Short mmCIF file of C-alpha atoms in Angstrom, two decimals:
data_model
loop_
_atom_site.label_atom_id
_atom_site.label_comp_id
_atom_site.label_asym_id
_atom_site.label_seq_id
_atom_site.Cartn_x
_atom_site.Cartn_y
_atom_site.Cartn_z
CA UNK A 1 0.22 -2.98 -3.91
CA UNK A 2 1.29 -4.42 -7.25
CA UNK A 3 -0.27 -2.73 -10.29
CA UNK A 4 -2.25 -0.40 -8.05
CA UNK A 5 0.04 2.14 -6.40
CA UNK A 6 2.00 2.93 -9.56
CA UNK A 7 3.27 6.43 -10.29
CA UNK A 8 0.01 7.45 -12.00
CA UNK A 9 -2.16 6.62 -8.98
CA UNK A 10 0.42 8.01 -6.55
CA UNK A 11 0.34 11.28 -8.49
CA UNK A 12 -3.43 11.37 -7.96
CA UNK A 13 -3.01 10.66 -4.25
CA UNK A 14 -0.36 13.36 -3.87
CA UNK A 15 -2.72 15.85 -5.56
CA UNK A 16 -6.00 15.05 -3.83
CA UNK A 17 -5.03 13.84 -0.36
CA UNK A 18 -1.36 13.37 0.36
CA UNK A 19 -0.35 11.13 3.33
CA UNK A 20 2.76 11.62 5.45
CA UNK A 21 4.71 8.97 3.48
CA UNK A 22 4.09 7.20 0.16
CA UNK A 23 5.36 3.73 -0.82
CA UNK A 24 5.93 2.47 -4.37
CA UNK A 25 4.45 -0.84 -5.45
CA UNK A 26 6.91 -3.62 -4.67
CA UNK A 27 9.61 -4.46 -7.20
CA UNK A 28 11.60 -7.67 -7.60
CA UNK A 29 15.26 -7.43 -6.64
CA UNK A 30 15.86 -10.46 -8.85
CA UNK A 31 14.39 -8.65 -11.83
CA UNK A 32 16.23 -5.40 -11.15
CA UNK A 33 19.53 -7.28 -11.06
CA UNK A 34 18.85 -9.11 -14.34
CA UNK A 35 18.81 -8.30 -18.04
CA UNK A 36 15.13 -7.37 -17.61
CA UNK A 37 15.96 -4.42 -15.37
CA UNK A 38 14.96 -1.72 -17.87
CA UNK A 39 11.38 -3.03 -18.02
CA UNK A 40 11.05 -2.78 -14.23
CA UNK A 41 12.47 0.71 -13.88
CA UNK A 42 9.03 2.13 -14.67
CA UNK A 43 7.92 0.74 -11.29
CA UNK A 44 10.50 2.97 -9.59
CA UNK A 45 9.38 6.11 -11.37
CA UNK A 46 8.10 8.81 -9.01
CA UNK A 47 7.27 12.52 -8.98
CA UNK A 48 8.64 15.16 -6.61
CA UNK A 49 5.12 15.84 -5.28
CA UNK A 50 5.12 12.36 -3.71
CA UNK A 51 7.95 13.05 -1.27
CA UNK A 52 8.76 11.54 1.10
CA UNK A 53 8.58 8.45 -1.11
CA UNK A 54 9.84 4.97 -0.24
CA UNK A 55 11.02 2.31 -2.71
CA UNK A 56 9.68 -1.13 -1.84
CA UNK A 57 11.53 -4.33 -2.80
CA UNK A 58 10.99 -8.07 -2.48
CA UNK A 59 13.38 -10.95 -3.02
CA UNK A 60 15.54 -13.55 -1.26
CA UNK A 61 19.17 -12.64 -2.07
CA UNK A 62 21.04 -10.24 0.26
CA UNK A 63 23.51 -9.30 -2.50
CA UNK A 64 20.70 -8.24 -4.80
CA UNK A 65 19.07 -6.24 -1.99
CA UNK A 66 22.38 -4.44 -1.54
CA UNK A 67 22.50 -3.58 -5.25
CA UNK A 68 18.87 -2.39 -5.24
CA UNK A 69 19.48 -0.29 -2.13
CA UNK A 70 22.35 1.44 -3.92
CA UNK A 71 20.05 1.97 -6.91
CA UNK A 72 17.29 3.45 -4.72
CA UNK A 73 19.80 5.82 -3.14
CA UNK A 74 21.04 6.92 -6.55
CA UNK A 75 17.46 7.47 -7.72
CA UNK A 76 16.86 9.81 -4.80
CA UNK A 77 14.34 7.83 -2.76
CA UNK A 78 13.72 8.93 0.81
CA UNK A 79 13.55 5.40 2.19
CA UNK A 80 13.70 1.71 1.33
CA UNK A 81 11.14 -0.87 2.44
CA UNK A 82 11.68 -4.64 2.43
CA UNK A 83 8.51 -6.63 1.87
CA UNK A 84 8.43 -9.61 4.23
CA UNK A 85 4.67 -9.89 4.34
CA UNK A 86 3.24 -10.57 0.88
CA UNK A 87 1.21 -13.83 1.10
CA UNK A 88 0.84 -14.37 -2.64
CA UNK A 89 1.65 -17.95 -3.61
CA UNK A 90 3.88 -16.91 -6.51
CA UNK A 91 5.99 -14.75 -4.18
CA UNK A 92 6.07 -17.13 -1.21
CA UNK A 93 6.34 -20.56 -2.84
CA UNK A 94 8.18 -19.97 -6.09
CA UNK A 95 10.43 -17.10 -5.00
CA UNK A 96 10.92 -17.72 -1.25
CA UNK A 97 10.19 -14.04 -0.72
CA UNK A 98 7.60 -11.92 1.03
CA UNK A 99 6.04 -13.75 3.99
CA UNK A 100 8.26 -16.78 3.32
CA UNK A 101 11.07 -14.91 5.09
CA UNK A 102 9.18 -15.26 8.38
CA UNK A 103 10.20 -18.94 8.23
CA UNK A 104 13.83 -18.03 7.51
CA UNK A 105 14.83 -15.38 10.06
CA UNK A 106 18.56 -15.79 9.42
CA UNK A 107 18.06 -14.91 5.76
CA UNK A 108 15.71 -12.07 6.72
CA UNK A 109 18.39 -10.62 8.98
CA UNK A 110 21.04 -10.94 6.28
CA UNK A 111 18.75 -9.12 3.83
CA UNK A 112 18.15 -6.25 6.26
CA UNK A 113 21.87 -5.89 6.99
CA UNK A 114 22.76 -5.87 3.28
CA UNK A 115 20.02 -3.37 2.48
CA UNK A 116 21.14 -1.04 5.26
CA UNK A 117 24.71 -1.23 3.99
CA UNK A 118 23.65 -0.33 0.45
CA UNK A 119 21.22 2.34 1.60
CA UNK A 120 23.81 4.46 3.37
CA UNK A 121 22.02 7.32 5.12
CA UNK A 122 18.56 6.30 3.82
CA UNK A 123 16.33 4.61 6.43
CA UNK A 124 15.40 0.97 5.83
CA UNK A 125 12.03 -0.40 6.96
CA UNK A 126 10.38 -3.83 6.96
CA UNK A 127 6.74 -4.68 6.29
CA UNK A 128 5.74 -8.08 7.61
CA UNK A 129 3.02 -10.15 9.30
CA UNK A 130 2.44 -11.50 12.79
CA UNK A 131 3.40 -15.02 11.69
CA UNK A 132 3.25 -17.59 8.91
CA UNK A 133 0.83 -20.38 9.81
CA UNK A 134 0.23 -19.06 13.34
CA UNK A 135 1.05 -16.04 15.47
CA UNK A 136 4.82 -16.03 15.97
CA UNK A 137 5.54 -12.65 17.51
CA UNK A 138 7.76 -14.03 20.28
CA UNK A 139 10.01 -15.74 17.75
CA UNK A 140 9.83 -13.32 14.82
CA UNK A 141 9.91 -9.80 16.27
CA UNK A 142 13.15 -10.27 18.27
CA UNK A 143 14.90 -11.37 15.07
CA UNK A 144 13.83 -8.19 13.31
CA UNK A 145 14.60 -6.09 16.37
CA UNK A 146 18.12 -7.50 16.48
CA UNK A 147 19.12 -5.92 13.16
CA UNK A 148 17.39 -2.60 13.91
CA UNK A 149 15.39 -1.55 10.86
CA UNK A 150 14.21 2.05 11.17
CA UNK A 151 10.56 0.95 11.04
CA UNK A 152 8.65 -2.31 11.44
CA UNK A 153 5.22 -2.23 9.81
CA UNK A 154 3.13 -5.08 11.12
CA UNK A 155 0.18 -6.39 9.15
CA UNK A 156 -2.02 -7.92 11.85
CA UNK A 157 -2.75 -11.25 10.18
CA UNK A 158 -0.68 -14.37 9.55
CA UNK A 159 0.29 -15.42 6.05
CA UNK A 160 -2.16 -18.34 6.31
CA UNK A 161 -5.03 -15.99 7.16
CA UNK A 162 -4.42 -13.87 4.04
CA UNK A 163 -7.27 -11.34 4.27
CA UNK A 164 -9.93 -13.93 5.12
CA UNK A 165 -10.29 -12.91 8.78
CA UNK A 166 -10.42 -9.54 10.52
CA UNK A 167 -7.04 -8.04 11.39
CA UNK A 168 -6.02 -8.77 14.98
CA UNK A 169 -6.43 -5.39 16.65
CA UNK A 170 -6.26 -7.07 20.04
CA UNK A 171 -4.24 -6.55 23.20
CA UNK A 172 -2.45 -9.90 23.08
CA UNK A 173 -1.37 -9.21 19.48
CA UNK A 174 -0.87 -5.54 18.68
CA UNK A 175 -0.46 -4.51 22.31
CA UNK A 176 2.17 -7.19 22.85
CA UNK A 177 4.00 -6.29 19.63
CA UNK A 178 4.25 -2.64 20.62
CA UNK A 179 5.54 -3.59 24.08
CA UNK A 180 8.17 -5.93 22.59
CA UNK A 181 9.56 -3.16 20.38
CA UNK A 182 9.43 -0.51 23.10
CA UNK A 183 11.02 -2.74 25.74
CA UNK A 184 13.95 -3.48 23.44
CA UNK A 185 15.28 0.03 23.94
CA UNK A 186 16.04 0.20 20.21
CA UNK A 187 15.25 3.29 18.17
CA UNK A 188 12.67 1.47 16.03
CA UNK A 189 9.28 2.85 15.00
CA UNK A 190 6.35 0.43 14.92
CA UNK A 191 3.46 0.92 12.50
CA UNK A 192 0.17 -1.00 12.38
CA UNK A 193 -1.67 -2.18 9.29
CA UNK A 194 -4.83 -4.10 8.43
CA UNK A 195 -8.52 -3.19 7.96
CA UNK A 196 -7.98 0.52 8.61
CA UNK A 197 -10.67 2.38 6.70
CA UNK A 198 -10.00 6.09 7.25
CA UNK A 199 -7.58 8.64 8.68
CA UNK A 200 -9.82 8.98 11.74
CA UNK A 201 -9.79 5.21 12.23
CA UNK A 202 -6.00 5.25 11.87
CA UNK A 203 -5.61 8.04 14.40
CA UNK A 204 -7.80 6.25 16.95
CA UNK A 205 -5.89 2.97 16.55
CA UNK A 206 -2.50 4.66 16.80
CA UNK A 207 -3.50 6.45 19.98
CA UNK A 208 -5.13 3.42 21.56
CA UNK A 209 -2.19 1.09 21.00
CA UNK A 210 0.70 3.54 21.24
CA UNK A 211 1.78 3.00 17.64
CA UNK A 212 4.07 5.42 15.83
CA UNK A 213 1.89 5.32 12.75
CA UNK A 214 -0.64 3.44 10.66
CA UNK A 215 -0.28 2.21 7.09
CA UNK A 216 -3.43 2.27 4.96
CA UNK A 217 -3.61 0.04 1.91
CA UNK A 218 -6.83 -1.26 0.38
CA UNK A 219 -8.84 1.74 1.63
CA UNK A 220 -7.11 3.86 -1.03
CA UNK A 221 -8.66 1.91 -3.93
CA UNK A 222 -10.66 4.36 -6.03
CA UNK A 223 -10.24 7.00 -3.35
CA UNK A 224 -7.31 9.39 -3.87
CA UNK A 225 -9.08 11.69 -1.40
CA UNK A 226 -8.59 9.18 1.45
CA UNK A 227 -6.05 11.28 3.34
CA UNK A 228 -7.90 14.55 2.74
CA UNK A 229 -9.94 14.93 5.89
CA UNK A 230 -12.03 17.74 4.44
CA UNK A 231 -13.60 15.46 1.83
CA UNK A 232 -15.89 12.43 1.87
CA UNK A 233 -17.94 10.50 -0.73
CA UNK A 234 -21.46 11.67 -1.45
CA UNK A 235 -23.89 9.33 0.31
CA UNK A 236 -25.79 7.18 -2.17
CA UNK A 237 -27.41 4.03 -0.66
CA UNK A 238 -26.59 0.77 -2.44
CA UNK A 239 -29.19 -1.97 -2.31
CA UNK A 240 -28.12 -4.92 -0.20
CA UNK A 241 -25.22 -3.10 1.45
CA UNK A 242 -25.21 -1.58 4.92
CA UNK A 243 -23.42 1.70 4.26
CA UNK A 244 -23.97 4.17 7.12
CA UNK A 245 -25.06 7.69 6.20
CA UNK A 246 -22.79 10.60 7.13
CA UNK A 247 -22.99 11.91 10.67
CA UNK A 248 -24.21 15.42 11.41
CA UNK A 249 -20.62 16.43 12.20
CA UNK A 250 -19.41 15.12 8.84
CA UNK A 251 -22.18 16.95 7.02
CA UNK A 252 -21.16 20.18 8.73
CA UNK A 253 -17.37 19.86 8.35
CA UNK A 254 -16.71 17.99 5.10
CA UNK A 255 -17.19 18.72 1.42
CA UNK A 256 -18.81 15.85 -0.42
CA UNK A 257 -17.12 14.27 -3.44
CA UNK A 258 -19.78 14.49 -6.12
CA UNK A 259 -20.34 11.76 -8.72
CA UNK A 260 -19.18 14.23 -11.39
CA UNK A 261 -15.93 14.86 -9.52
CA UNK A 262 -15.41 11.14 -9.07
CA UNK A 263 -15.86 10.49 -12.80
CA UNK A 264 -13.51 13.37 -13.57
CA UNK A 265 -10.85 11.81 -11.34
CA UNK A 266 -11.30 8.46 -13.12
CA UNK A 267 -10.62 10.14 -16.46
CA UNK A 268 -7.69 12.15 -15.06
CA UNK A 269 -6.17 9.00 -13.58
CA UNK A 270 -6.58 7.18 -16.91
CA UNK A 271 -4.84 10.03 -18.73
CA UNK A 272 -1.94 9.95 -16.28
CA UNK A 273 -1.66 6.20 -16.72
CA UNK A 274 -1.33 6.58 -20.49
CA UNK A 275 1.17 9.43 -20.10
CA UNK A 276 3.39 7.88 -17.43
CA UNK A 277 2.98 4.11 -17.74
CA UNK A 278 3.97 3.82 -21.37
CA UNK A 279 5.20 0.23 -21.02
CA UNK A 280 2.10 -1.07 -19.25
CA UNK A 281 -0.98 -2.43 -21.00
CA UNK A 282 -4.07 -0.23 -20.65
CA UNK A 283 -5.95 -3.22 -19.22
CA UNK A 284 -3.99 -2.73 -15.98
CA UNK A 285 -5.87 0.54 -15.47
CA UNK A 286 -9.25 -1.20 -15.53
CA UNK A 287 -8.92 -2.58 -12.00
CA UNK A 288 -9.38 1.02 -10.82
CA UNK A 289 -12.66 1.60 -12.67
CA UNK A 290 -14.86 -0.48 -10.36
CA UNK A 291 -13.22 1.11 -7.29
CA UNK A 292 -13.90 4.65 -8.50
CA UNK A 293 -17.51 3.80 -9.30
CA UNK A 294 -18.35 1.67 -6.26
CA UNK A 295 -19.51 4.53 -3.97
CA UNK A 296 -22.01 5.68 -6.63
CA UNK A 297 -23.24 2.25 -7.76
CA UNK A 298 -26.65 3.12 -6.32
CA UNK A 299 -27.14 5.76 -9.02
CA UNK A 300 -29.07 4.89 -12.12
CA UNK A 301 -26.91 4.02 -15.10
CA UNK A 302 -23.67 3.51 -13.18
CA UNK A 303 -23.68 -0.29 -13.50
CA UNK A 304 -24.09 0.14 -17.24
CA UNK A 305 -21.25 2.66 -17.28
CA UNK A 306 -18.95 0.24 -15.46
CA UNK A 307 -19.62 -2.48 -18.02
CA UNK A 308 -18.87 -0.08 -20.86
CA UNK A 309 -15.67 1.10 -19.21
CA UNK A 310 -14.48 -2.48 -18.80
CA UNK A 311 -14.80 -2.86 -22.59
CA UNK A 312 -12.59 0.15 -23.35
CA UNK A 313 -9.17 -0.25 -24.95
CA UNK A 314 -7.70 3.23 -24.66
CA UNK A 315 -8.12 6.68 -23.14
CA UNK A 316 -10.22 7.96 -26.06
CA UNK A 317 -12.87 5.32 -25.42
CA UNK A 318 -12.82 6.13 -21.69
CA UNK A 319 -13.51 9.82 -22.39
CA UNK A 320 -16.46 8.91 -24.60
#
């Protein structure tokens, strides 16, 4: 997730609730193979506590993917992921990348082959969608299968659907996709993605559909504890929102994340951003503020605090 899962936030995730695998935000192969490469190298910065960590790239030139795969190997990444699912107009229309590759399977295959060649022993995965304007599993998955990426992560919406409809956790979509990969006899893992809200939700979906794993994305916003199953947000009702209270089992088995702890994490994250993201504007950090505060918006004074935080210009003002 661009400008979200940077090294500062990933350091927080690794500390408070580390998942099995961590991905970088996606980086342009075009940019990395240009004179602007040095400015983008910050997006490939990582810390040893994140391992296993996967470098994620987007682009439309197999030769540049090869070069970036060599770079990722030299930088010590544990895997390389090719983004063939981003629906953003700037990526799809102007750069023929991301989800645009669904409409160009020959190019997609060439990119995977080139990346695998440059990667050497490092596994290469693909993150994509179930189709462009419509569901195209029967046409798209066999093309990916044919060049044998180590992992196919399937976001269960089309490019056209963006995030405007619920992800298709349905038998004729996810069930069929799993069967298509399994029946191929190839040694390919298949991972599901879309609208997964917790580790428990992920576990249930993986078991139900026979998936090798689940990728969680937006659920991590403001919640570096997401993968820590011993923790959960303190329950504070928010007017106008139907947020269910914790179950008896959760109250007995989990430690609540207090508002004070949440604010402390916000400050810690901001400090890491300043320390590690020296070439990024502090305004980039502000998109995290609302996410950290959202679970406690029902508390008095929090809305005011959010407005004040959005007016900050540096870490010193955040601490105040």
